[in-house]
Coordinates of N, CA and C and ligand atoms in Angstrom, one line a residue:
M1 N 0.6 -1.4 0.0 CA 0.0 0.2 -0.1 C 0.8 1.0 0.1
V2 N 0.6 2.3 -0.6 CA 1.2 3.7 -0.5 C 0.6 4.5 0.4
M3 N 1.1 4.9 1.4 CA 0.9 5.6 2.5 C 0.8 7.1 2.0
D4 N 0.4 8.0 2.7 CA 0.2 9.7 2.3 C 1.4 10.2 2.4
G5 N 2.4 9.9 3.4 CA 3.7 10.6 3.1 C 4.5 10.0 2.1
E6 N 4.4 8.6 1.9 CA 5.1 8.3 0.6 C 4.3 8.9 -0.8
R7 N 3.1 9.3 -0.8 CA 2.5 9.6 -2.0 C 3.0 10.8 -2.1
V8 N 3.3 11.7 -1.5 CA 3.9 13.1 -1.6 C 5.3 12.5 -2.4
M9 N 6.3 11.9 -1.3 CA 7.6 11.5 -1.8 C 7.5 11.0 -3.2
K10 N 6.6 10.5 -3.7 CA 6.8 9.3 -5.2 C 6.6 10.6 -6.2
N11 N 6.5 12.1 -5.9 CA 6.8 12.8 -7.0 C 8.1 13.5 -6.9
R12 N 8.7 12.9 -6.0 CA 10.2 13.1 -5.9 C 11.4 12.1 -6.2
L13 N 10.8 11.1 -6.6 CA 11.6 9.7 -6.5 C 11.4 9.6 -8.1
M14 N 12.8 9.2 -8.8 CA 13.0 9.0 -10.2 C 13.5 8.0 -10.3
V15 N 13.0 7.0 -10.7 CA 13.9 5.5 -11.0 C 14.3 5.4 -12.5
A16 N 15.3 5.2 -12.3 CA 16.4 5.3 -13.3 C 16.1 3.9 -14.1
L17 N 15.3 4.0 -15.5 CA 15.1 2.8 -16.4 C 16.4 2.3 -17.2
D18 N 17.3 2.1 -16.1 CA 18.5 1.5 -17.1 C 18.4 0.0 -17.2
V19 N 17.6 -0.3 -18.3 CA 17.6 -1.6 -19.0 C 17.8 -1.5 -20.2
P20 N 18.0 -3.0 -21.0 CA 18.3 -2.6 -22.6 C 17.1 -2.6 -23.4
H21 N 15.8 -2.9 -23.0 CA 15.1 -3.0 -24.0 C 13.5 -2.4 -23.7
A22 N 12.6 -1.8 -24.7 CA 11.4 -1.4 -24.3 C 10.3 -2.1 -23.0
A23 N 10.8 -3.4 -23.8 CA 9.6 -4.5 -23.1 C 10.3 -4.6 -21.6
D24 N 11.7 -4.6 -21.2 CA 12.1 -4.4 -19.9 C 11.4 -3.1 -18.9
A25 N 11.6 -1.9 -20.0 CA 11.1 -0.8 -19.2 C 9.9 -0.9 -19.0
L26 N 9.1 -1.1 -19.7 CA 7.6 -1.6 -19.9 C 7.2 -2.3 -18.6
A27 N 7.8 -3.5 -18.5 CA 7.6 -4.4 -17.4 C 8.0 -3.6 -16.0
L28 N 9.0 -2.8 -16.1 CA 9.2 -2.3 -15.0 C 8.5 -1.1 -14.5
R29 N 7.8 -0.4 -15.3 CA 7.0 0.5 -15.5 C 5.7 0.3 -14.6
D30 N 5.1 -1.2 -15.1 CA 4.0 -1.9 -14.7 C 4.1 -2.5 -13.4
R31 N 5.4 -3.1 -13.0 CA 5.6 -3.2 -11.8 C 5.5 -2.4 -10.8
L32 N 6.2 -1.1 -10.9 CA 6.4 0.0 -10.1 C 5.1 0.8 -9.8
G33 N 4.7 1.0 -11.2 CA 2.8 1.7 -11.2 C 3.0 3.0 -10.1
D34 N 2.2 2.8 -9.4 CA 1.4 4.0 -8.8 C 2.6 4.6 -7.6
A35 N 3.2 3.6 -7.4 CA 4.6 4.1 -6.3 C 5.4 4.9 -6.6
V36 N 5.6 4.9 -8.0 CA 6.7 6.2 -8.8 C 6.0 7.4 -9.6
G37 N 6.4 8.3 -9.4 CA 5.8 9.6 -10.1 C 6.7 9.7 -11.4
W38 N 8.1 9.3 -11.2 CA 9.1 9.6 -12.5 C 9.7 8.6 -12.9
F39 N 10.2 8.6 -14.4 CA 10.9 7.5 -14.9 C 12.1 8.3 -15.4
K40 N 13.5 8.0 -15.4 CA 14.2 8.9 -15.8 C 14.9 7.9 -16.9
I41 N 15.1 8.5 -18.0 CA 15.5 7.7 -19.4 C 16.9 8.2 -19.8
G42 N 17.7 7.0 -19.8 CA 19.2 7.6 -20.0 C 19.4 7.1 -21.2
L43 N 20.8 7.0 -21.5 CA 21.6 6.8 -22.7 C 21.4 5.4 -23.2
R44 N 21.1 4.4 -22.6 CA 21.3 2.9 -23.2 C 19.9 3.0 -23.5
L45 N 18.9 3.0 -22.8 CA 17.6 3.0 -23.3 C 17.2 4.0 -24.6
F46 N 17.4 5.1 -24.6 CA 17.2 5.9 -25.7 C 17.8 5.7 -26.8
V47 N 19.2 5.3 -26.7 CA 20.0 4.9 -28.1 C 19.2 3.9 -28.7
A48 N 18.6 3.0 -28.0 CA 18.0 1.6 -28.5 C 16.2 1.8 -28.6
E49 N 16.0 2.4 -28.0 CA 14.3 2.5 -28.3 C 13.7 4.1 -28.6
G50 N 14.6 5.1 -28.3 CA 14.0 6.3 -28.6 C 13.0 7.2 -28.3
P51 N 12.2 7.8 -29.2 CA 11.0 8.8 -28.8 C 9.8 7.8 -28.6
Q52 N 10.0 6.8 -29.3 CA 8.6 5.9 -29.0 C 8.5 5.3 -27.9
L53 N 9.7 5.1 -27.0 CA 9.7 4.7 -25.8 C 9.1 5.8 -25.0
V54 N 9.8 7.1 -25.1 CA 9.3 8.4 -24.3 C 7.9 8.3 -24.2
A55 N 7.4 8.3 -25.3 CA 6.2 8.6 -25.3 C 5.2 7.5 -24.6
A56 N 5.8 6.1 -24.4 CA 5.0 5.1 -24.0 C 5.2 5.5 -22.5
I57 N 6.4 5.8 -21.7 CA 6.4 6.2 -20.3 C 5.4 7.1 -20.0
R58 N 5.7 8.6 -20.8 CA 4.9 9.4 -20.6 C 3.3 9.3 -20.7
R59 N 2.8 8.3 -20.9 CA 1.4 8.1 -21.0 C 1.1 8.4 -19.2
Q60 N 1.8 7.5 -18.5 CA 1.4 7.1 -17.1 C 2.4 8.3 -15.7
H61 N 3.6 8.4 -16.4 CA 4.6 9.1 -15.8 C 5.4 10.5 -15.9
R62 N 5.9 11.0 -15.3 CA 7.0 12.2 -16.0 C 7.9 11.5 -16.4
V63 N 8.5 12.3 -17.3 CA 9.9 11.6 -17.8 C 11.3 12.7 -17.6
F64 N 11.9 12.3 -17.3 CA 13.4 12.8 -17.1 C 14.1 12.3 -18.0
L65 N 14.5 12.8 -19.1 CA 15.5 12.3 -20.0 C 16.8 12.7 -19.9
D66 N 17.7 11.7 -19.3 CA 18.9 12.0 -18.8 C 20.3 11.7 -19.9
L67 N 20.7 12.7 -21.0 CA 21.2 12.6 -22.0 C 22.5 13.1 -22.1
K68 N 22.6 14.3 -20.9 CA 23.6 15.0 -20.6 C 24.3 15.7 -21.8
F69 N 23.8 16.2 -22.5 CA 24.2 17.0 -23.5 C 25.6 17.9 -23.6
H70 N 26.5 17.7 -24.2 CA 27.7 18.2 -24.3 C 28.4 18.5 -25.4
D71 N 28.4 19.7 -26.2 CA 28.5 19.8 -27.6 C 28.7 21.6 -27.7
I72 N 29.0 21.8 -29.0 CA 29.2 23.1 -29.4 C 27.7 23.7 -29.1
P73 N 27.7 25.0 -28.7 CA 26.2 25.5 -28.1 C 25.1 25.2 -29.3
N74 N 25.5 25.3 -30.5 CA 24.5 25.3 -31.6 C 23.8 24.3 -31.5
T75 N 24.8 23.0 -31.4 CA 24.2 21.5 -31.5 C 23.4 21.4 -30.3
V76 N 24.0 22.0 -29.3 CA 23.2 21.5 -27.8 C 22.0 22.1 -28.1
A77 N 21.9 23.3 -28.4 CA 20.5 24.0 -28.7 C 19.6 23.0 -29.6
Q78 N 20.0 22.8 -30.7 CA 19.1 21.9 -31.7 C 18.9 20.7 -30.7
A79 N 19.5 20.1 -30.1 CA 19.1 19.3 -29.5 C 18.3 19.1 -28.4
V80 N 18.3 20.2 -27.5 CA 17.2 20.7 -26.6 C 15.8 20.8 -27.3
E81 N 15.7 21.3 -28.1 CA 14.6 21.8 -29.2 C 14.1 20.2 -29.7
S82 N 14.9 19.3 -29.9 CA 14.2 18.1 -30.2 C 13.8 17.3 -29.1
A83 N 14.3 17.7 -28.0 CA 14.1 17.0 -26.7 C 12.8 17.3 -26.0
G84 N 12.8 18.5 -26.4 CA 11.6 19.2 -26.0 C 10.5 18.9 -26.8
A85 N 10.5 19.0 -27.5 CA 9.3 18.4 -28.6 C 8.9 16.9 -28.1
L86 N 9.6 16.1 -27.6 CA 9.1 15.0 -27.2 C 8.3 15.0 -25.8
G87 N 8.2 16.1 -25.2 CA 7.2 16.4 -24.3 C 8.0 16.1 -22.6
V88 N 9.1 15.8 -22.8 CA 9.5 15.4 -21.5 C 9.6 16.6 -20.7
E89 N 9.2 16.1 -19.2 CA 9.2 17.4 -18.1 C 10.9 17.8 -17.7
M90 N 11.7 17.0 -17.8 CA 13.2 17.3 -17.3 C 14.0 16.6 -18.5
L91 N 15.3 17.7 -18.6 CA 16.2 17.5 -19.6 C 17.5 18.0 -18.7
N92 N 18.6 17.2 -19.5 CA 20.1 17.9 -18.7 C 21.1 18.0 -19.8
V93 N 21.9 18.9 -19.6 CA 22.9 19.0 -20.1 C 24.3 18.9 -19.0
H94 N 25.6 18.8 -19.6 CA 26.7 18.7 -19.0 C 27.2 20.5 -18.6
A95 N 27.1 20.7 -17.4 CA 27.9 21.8 -16.9 C 29.4 22.2 -17.5
G96 N 29.7 21.0 -18.1 CA 31.4 21.5 -18.4 C 31.5 22.0 -19.7
G97 N 30.2 21.8 -20.4 CA 30.2 22.5 -21.5 C 30.5 24.0 -21.6
G98 N 30.3 24.5 -20.5 CA 30.4 25.8 -20.5 C 29.4 27.1 -20.7
E99 N 29.8 28.4 -19.9 CA 28.7 29.2 -19.9 C 27.8 29.4 -21.3
Q100 N 28.5 29.3 -22.8 CA 27.6 29.7 -23.7 C 26.9 28.8 -23.9
M101 N 27.4 27.3 -24.0 CA 26.5 26.1 -24.3 C 25.5 26.3 -23.3
L102 N 25.5 26.6 -22.2 CA 24.5 26.6 -20.9 C 23.7 27.8 -21.7
A103 N 24.1 28.9 -21.6 CA 22.8 29.8 -22.6 C 22.2 29.5 -23.7
S104 N 22.9 29.0 -24.8 CA 22.1 28.6 -25.4 C 21.0 27.5 -25.6
A105 N 21.4 26.4 -24.6 CA 20.4 25.6 -24.2 C 19.3 26.2 -23.4
A106 N 19.4 26.9 -22.7 CA 18.4 27.8 -21.9 C 17.4 28.2 -22.9
G107 N 18.2 29.1 -23.7 CA 17.2 29.9 -25.0 C 16.5 28.9 -25.6
A108 N 16.9 27.7 -26.0 CA 15.9 26.8 -26.6 C 15.1 26.3 -25.8
A109 N 15.2 25.8 -24.6 CA 14.5 25.2 -23.5 C 13.1 26.2 -23.3
A110 N 13.4 27.4 -23.2 CA 12.5 28.5 -23.2 C 11.0 28.4 -24.0
S111 N 11.3 27.8 -24.9 CA 9.9 27.4 -26.0 C 9.1 26.0 -25.2
F112 N 9.8 25.5 -24.2 CA 9.3 24.4 -23.5 C 8.7 24.7 -22.2
P113 N 7.6 24.9 -22.0 CA 7.4 25.7 -20.6 C 7.0 24.7 -19.5
Q114 N 6.8 23.2 -20.2 CA 6.9 22.1 -19.2 C 8.2 21.5 -18.9
M115 N 9.2 21.8 -19.5 CA 10.3 21.4 -19.2 C 11.5 22.3 -18.5
K116 N 11.8 21.4 -17.4 CA 12.8 21.5 -16.8 C 13.9 21.3 -17.4
L117 N 15.5 22.3 -17.6 CA 16.6 22.1 -17.8 C 17.5 22.1 -16.9
I118 N 18.1 21.3 -16.6 CA 19.3 21.2 -15.6 C 20.5 20.8 -15.9
A119 N 21.6 21.2 -14.9 CA 23.2 21.0 -15.6 C 23.7 19.9 -14.7
V120 N 24.4 18.8 -15.4 CA 25.1 18.1 -14.3 C 26.3 18.8 -14.3
T121 N 26.8 18.8 -12.6 CA 27.9 19.6 -11.9 C 29.3 18.9 -12.2
V122 N 29.3 17.4 -11.1 CA 30.3 16.9 -11.1 C 29.4 15.3 -10.8
L123 N 30.0 14.6 -11.7 CA 29.3 13.1 -11.6 C 29.6 12.2 -10.2
T124 N 28.5 11.4 -9.7 CA 28.5 11.5 -8.4 C 29.6 10.0 -8.5
S125 N 29.7 9.9 -9.5 CA 31.0 8.7 -9.8 C 32.1 9.1 -9.8
D126 N 32.5 10.4 -10.0 CA 34.0 11.0 -10.0 C 34.6 11.0 -8.8
P127 N 35.7 10.4 -8.7 CA 36.4 10.1 -7.5 C 37.1 11.4 -6.7
M128 N 37.0 12.5 -7.3 CA 37.3 14.3 -6.7 C 37.2 13.9 -5.3
P129 N 38.2 14.5 -4.5 CA 37.7 14.5 -3.0 C 36.7 15.6 -2.7
S130 N 35.9 15.1 -1.7 CA 34.6 15.9 -1.5 C 34.4 17.7 -1.4
D131 N 35.6 18.2 -0.9 CA 35.8 19.6 -1.0 C 35.8 20.0 -2.2
Q132 N 36.6 19.3 -2.9 CA 36.8 19.6 -4.1 C 35.8 19.9 -5.4
A133 N 35.1 18.5 -5.0 CA 33.8 18.3 -5.9 C 32.6 19.4 -5.3
R134 N 32.6 19.8 -4.0 CA 31.5 20.5 -3.6 C 31.9 22.0 -4.1
E135 N 33.4 22.5 -4.2 CA 33.6 23.5 -4.7 C 33.2 23.9 -6.2
V136 N 33.5 22.7 -7.1 CA 33.3 22.5 -8.7 C 31.7 22.8 -8.9
A137 N 31.0 22.2 -7.8 CA 29.6 21.7 -8.1 C 28.7 22.9 -7.8
L138 N 29.4 24.0 -6.9 CA 29.0 25.2 -6.7 C 29.2 26.1 -7.7
R139 N 30.3 26.2 -8.0 CA 31.1 26.9 -9.3 C 30.0 26.7 -10.5
R140 N 29.8 25.5 -10.5 CA 28.8 25.0 -12.1 C 27.5 25.6 -11.8
A141 N 27.0 25.0 -10.8 CA 25.7 25.6 -10.3 C 25.1 27.1 -10.4
K142 N 26.3 27.8 -10.0 CA 25.8 29.5 -10.1 C 26.1 29.5 -11.6
M143 N 27.0 29.0 -12.4 CA 27.1 29.5 -13.6 C 25.7 29.0 -14.7
A144 N 25.1 28.1 -13.9 CA 23.9 27.3 -14.6 C 23.0 28.3 -14.5
Q145 N 22.8 28.7 -13.3 CA 21.8 29.7 -12.9 C 22.2 30.9 -13.6
D146 N 22.7 31.6 -13.6 CA 23.1 32.8 -14.4 C 22.9 32.6 -15.7
A147 N 23.1 31.3 -16.2 CA 22.7 31.2 -17.8 C 21.2 31.0 -18.3
G148 N 20.4 30.7 -17.0 CA 19.1 30.5 -16.9 C 18.4 29.2 -16.8
L149 N 19.0 28.3 -16.4 CA 18.9 26.8 -16.2 C 17.8 27.1 -14.9
H150 N 17.1 25.9 -14.7 CA 16.3 25.6 -13.7 C 17.0 24.8 -12.2
G151 N 18.1 24.2 -12.6 CA 18.6 23.6 -11.7 C 19.8 22.8 -12.0
V152 N 20.2 21.8 -11.3 CA 21.6 20.8 -11.2 C 21.3 19.7 -10.8
V153 N 22.1 18.8 -11.4 CA 22.4 17.4 -10.7 C 23.5 17.2 -10.0
C154 N 23.2 16.9 -8.9 CA 24.5 17.1 -8.0 C 24.5 16.1 -6.9
S155 N 25.2 15.7 -6.1 CA 25.4 14.5 -5.0 C 24.6 15.2 -4.0
G156 N 24.2 14.3 -3.0 CA 23.7 14.7 -1.8 C 24.5 15.4 -0.8
H157 N 25.8 15.4 -1.0 CA 26.7 16.3 -0.4 C 27.1 17.3 -0.7
E158 N 26.5 18.0 -2.0 CA 26.4 19.2 -2.5 C 25.1 20.2 -2.7
A159 N 23.8 19.2 -2.2 CA 22.7 19.7 -2.4 C 22.3 21.5 -1.7
A160 N 23.0 21.0 0.2 CA 22.8 22.1 0.9 C 23.3 23.3 0.6
A161 N 24.7 23.3 -0.2 CA 25.5 24.3 -0.2 C 24.8 24.8 -1.7
I162 N 24.6 24.0 -2.3 CA 24.1 24.7 -3.6 C 22.6 25.6 -3.5
K163 N 21.8 24.8 -2.5 CA 20.6 25.8 -2.1 C 21.0 27.0 -1.4
R164 N 21.7 26.9 -0.6 CA 22.7 28.3 0.0 C 22.7 29.1 -0.7
A165 N 23.5 29.0 -1.6 CA 24.1 29.9 -2.6 C 22.9 29.9 -3.7
C166 N 22.4 29.3 -4.7 CA 21.4 30.0 -5.6 C 19.9 29.9 -5.3
G167 N 19.4 29.6 -3.9 CA 18.2 29.8 -3.5 C 17.3 28.3 -3.6
A168 N 15.9 28.5 -2.9 CA 15.5 27.3 -2.7 C 14.5 26.8 -3.7
G169 N 14.4 27.8 -4.8 CA 13.5 27.7 -5.7 C 14.7 26.7 -7.1
F170 N 15.9 26.8 -6.8 CA 16.6 26.2 -7.8 C 17.1 24.6 -7.5
L171 N 16.3 24.1 -8.6 CA 16.2 22.2 -8.3 C 17.5 21.7 -8.1
T172 N 17.6 20.7 -7.1 CA 18.6 20.1 -7.2 C 18.4 18.4 -7.2
V173 N 18.8 18.0 -8.0 CA 18.4 16.3 -8.5 C 19.5 15.6 -8.0
T174 N 19.5 14.4 -7.2 CA 20.7 13.7 -6.5 C 20.7 12.2 -7.1
P175 N 21.6 11.8 -7.8 CA 21.4 10.2 -7.8 C 22.7 9.8 -7.0
G176 N 23.0 8.6 -7.1 CA 24.2 8.0 -6.0 C 23.4 7.8 -4.7
I177 N 22.3 7.2 -5.0 CA 21.5 7.1 -3.6 C 21.7 5.8 -3.1
R178 N 21.9 5.3 -2.1 CA 22.1 3.9 -1.5 C 21.8 4.1 0.2
W179 N 21.2 2.7 0.3 CA 20.9 2.8 1.6 C 21.1 1.0 2.4
G180 N 21.5 0.9 3.9 CA 21.6 -0.2 4.2 C 22.8 -0.8 3.9
D181 N 23.2 -1.7 3.2 CA 24.4 -2.4 2.8 C 24.6 -2.6 1.9
Q182 N 23.5 -1.8 1.0 CA 23.8 -2.0 -0.6 C 25.3 -1.8 -1.0
A183 N 25.9 -2.1 -1.9 CA 27.4 -2.0 -2.6 C 27.2 -0.5 -3.6
L184 N 28.3 0.1 -3.3 CA 28.4 1.6 -3.8 C 28.4 1.2 -5.6
Q185 N 28.6 0.1 -6.1 CA 29.2 0.0 -7.3 C 30.2 1.1 -8.1
D186 N 29.9 1.7 -9.0 CA 30.7 2.6 -9.8 C 30.2 4.1 -9.1
Q187 N 29.4 4.2 -8.2 CA 29.3 5.6 -7.4 C 30.3 6.1 -6.5
Q188 N 30.5 7.2 -5.9 CA 31.7 7.3 -5.0 C 30.6 8.2 -4.1
R189 N 30.3 9.4 -4.3 CA 29.6 10.4 -3.2 C 28.3 10.1 -2.9
V190 N 27.9 9.2 -2.4 CA 26.6 8.5 -2.1 C 25.6 9.2 -0.8
A191 N 24.5 9.1 -0.7 CA 23.7 9.5 0.3 C 22.7 8.6 0.2
D192 N 22.1 8.4 1.6 CA 20.7 7.6 1.7 C 19.7 8.4 1.2
P193 N 18.5 7.8 1.2 CA 17.0 8.6 0.9 C 16.8 9.7 2.2
A194 N 17.1 9.3 3.3 CA 16.5 10.4 4.1 C 17.9 11.3 4.4
G195 N 19.1 11.2 4.4 CA 20.0 12.1 4.2 C 19.9 13.1 3.0
A196 N 19.5 12.6 1.7 CA 19.7 13.1 0.8 C 18.2 14.1 0.8
I197 N 17.3 13.9 1.1 CA 15.9 14.9 1.5 C 16.5 15.7 2.4
A198 N 16.8 15.1 3.8 CA 17.4 16.4 4.7 C 18.3 17.3 4.1
G199 N 19.1 17.0 3.4 CA 20.3 17.7 3.1 C 19.6 18.8 1.6
G200 N 18.5 18.6 1.2 CA 17.9 19.8 0.4 C 17.9 19.2 -0.8
S201 N 17.6 17.8 -1.3 CA 17.7 17.1 -2.7 C 16.1 17.3 -3.0
D202 N 15.7 17.9 -3.8 CA 14.3 17.9 -4.6 C 13.9 16.8 -4.9
Y203 N 14.8 16.2 -5.7 CA 14.5 15.0 -6.7 C 15.6 13.9 -6.4
L204 N 15.1 12.6 -6.2 CA 15.8 11.4 -5.9 C 16.3 10.6 -7.1
V205 N 17.6 10.2 -8.0 CA 17.4 9.4 -8.8 C 18.0 7.9 -8.2
V206 N 17.2 7.0 -8.6 CA 17.7 5.4 -7.8 C 17.5 4.4 -9.0
G207 N 18.8 3.7 -9.4 CA 18.6 3.1 -10.3 C 18.8 1.5 -9.6
R208 N 20.2 1.1 -9.6 CA 20.3 -0.5 -9.4 C 19.5 -0.6 -8.1
P209 N 19.5 0.1 -6.8 CA 18.9 -0.4 -5.4 C 17.7 -0.6 -6.1
I210 N 17.2 -0.2 -6.8 CA 15.6 -0.8 -7.2 C 15.3 -1.9 -8.1
L211 N 16.2 -1.5 -9.5 CA 16.4 -2.2 -10.4 C 16.7 -3.7 -10.0
Q212 N 17.6 -3.9 -9.2 CA 18.4 -5.3 -9.1 C 17.8 -5.8 -8.0
A213 N 16.6 -5.0 -6.9 CA 16.3 -5.6 -5.5 C 15.6 -6.6 -5.9
P214 N 15.3 -7.7 -5.2 CA 14.4 -9.1 -5.5 C 12.8 -8.4 -5.5
D215 N 12.6 -7.5 -4.9 CA 11.4 -7.0 -5.4 C 11.3 -5.6 -5.5
P216 N 11.2 -5.1 -6.6 CA 11.5 -3.4 -7.0 C 10.7 -2.9 -6.5
R217 N 9.2 -3.0 -6.3 CA 8.2 -2.0 -5.7 C 8.6 -2.1 -4.2
A218 N 8.8 -3.0 -3.7 CA 9.4 -3.0 -2.3 C 10.4 -2.1 -2.0
A219 N 11.3 -2.4 -2.7 CA 12.8 -1.4 -2.4 C 12.4 0.2 -2.8
A220 N 11.1 0.6 -3.9 CA 10.8 1.5 -3.9 C 9.8 2.3 -2.7
L221 N 9.2 1.2 -2.3 CA 8.2 1.9 -1.4 C 9.5 2.3 -0.1
E222 N 10.3 1.2 0.2 CA 11.3 1.4 1.1 C 12.0 2.7 1.3
A223 N 12.5 3.3 -0.1 CA 12.9 4.6 -0.4 C 12.2 5.4 -0.2
L224 N 10.7 5.7 -0.4 CA 9.8 6.4 -0.4 C 9.6 6.4 1.6
A225 N 9.6 5.4 2.1 CA 9.2 5.5 3.6 C 10.2 6.3 4.2
M226 N 11.6 6.1 3.8 CA 12.7 7.0 4.3 C 12.7 8.5 3.9
M227 N 12.4 8.7 3.0 CA 12.4 10.3 2.3 C 11.3 10.9 3.1
A228 N 10.0 10.1 3.2 CA 8.8 10.5 3.8 C 9.2 10.9 5.4
A229 N 10.2 10.2 6.1 CA 10.3 10.2 7.3 C 11.3 11.4 7.6
A230 N 12.0 12.0 6.8 CA 13.5 12.4 7.0 C 12.5 13.9 6.5
N231 N 11.3 13.9 5.8 CA 10.6 15.5 5.9 C 10.1 15.8 6.8
G232 N 9.7 14.8 7.8 CA 8.8 15.1 8.7 C 7.4 14.7 8.9
Ligands
C5P1 O1 21.9 2.5 -10.4 P1 22.3 3.9 -10.1 O2 21.5 4.3 -8.8 O3 23.5 4.2 -9.3 O4 22.2 4.9 -10.8 C1 22.0 6.4 -10.7 C2 21.5 6.8 -12.4 O5 21.9 8.3 -12.7 C3 22.4 6.3 -13.9 O6 21.2 6.2 -14.4 C4 23.0 7.5 -13.9 O7 23.4 7.4 -15.3 C5 22.5 8.5 -13.5 N1 23.3 9.8 -13.2 C6 24.4 9.5 -11.9 N2 25.3 10.9 -11.9 C7 24.7 11.7 -12.3 C8 24.0 11.7 -13.5 C9 23.1 10.9 -13.5 O8 24.7 8.6 -11.3 N3 25.6 12.9 -12.3

């Protein structure tokens, strides 16, 4: 059963559909059903299945298209236009592309008011020491905000500092979520669901802890319960 606190939190939980084929993605969608408000479609699935899969997931859920665009400003702006036309509610580019690229991306995104454009700051898998990651993430967050983006992808270790610097309305999306005795795998700067919410992350991105769980729906509900508890 999905309880009240969890019902609110489900709109802050994004499950990463890191699976190879549309059939796997739709099976997972059906299994998680109303426990989850968002699905994240990343490189693997989008390269294999493209816009048709985005349309299928959008029938019941919001979609974060995680393609981390990083190219010359004109090329990124054109790609943002194509993504916006798919009707996704969130899209990202990589802040490493620089100020001009971010500004061009934001300009293109402005034609799609339903879509939040966010910038990846420092990958949660980057082994950079914590202090350095925070400094780089903060600098890139301010650059993204100045360029007109709605928020950033950052680890749970950086969300609070970014909120302080950029304001509560500037979105923070946090992958690298692990809890209990879950393995870090390739992630480095991890946070648990409660810690990420308490630290000020607006959205939590969870992949393998749900995808590889014996019961993915139970794992999603467990994450939601921890998020709800941290939210008070
Ligand atoms: O399986 P796991 O929970 O580690 O998956 C995290 C998801 O978030 C993956 O789809 C990964 O591509 C994505 N992601 C990330 N770090 C970022 C941006 C996106 O881990 N900075």
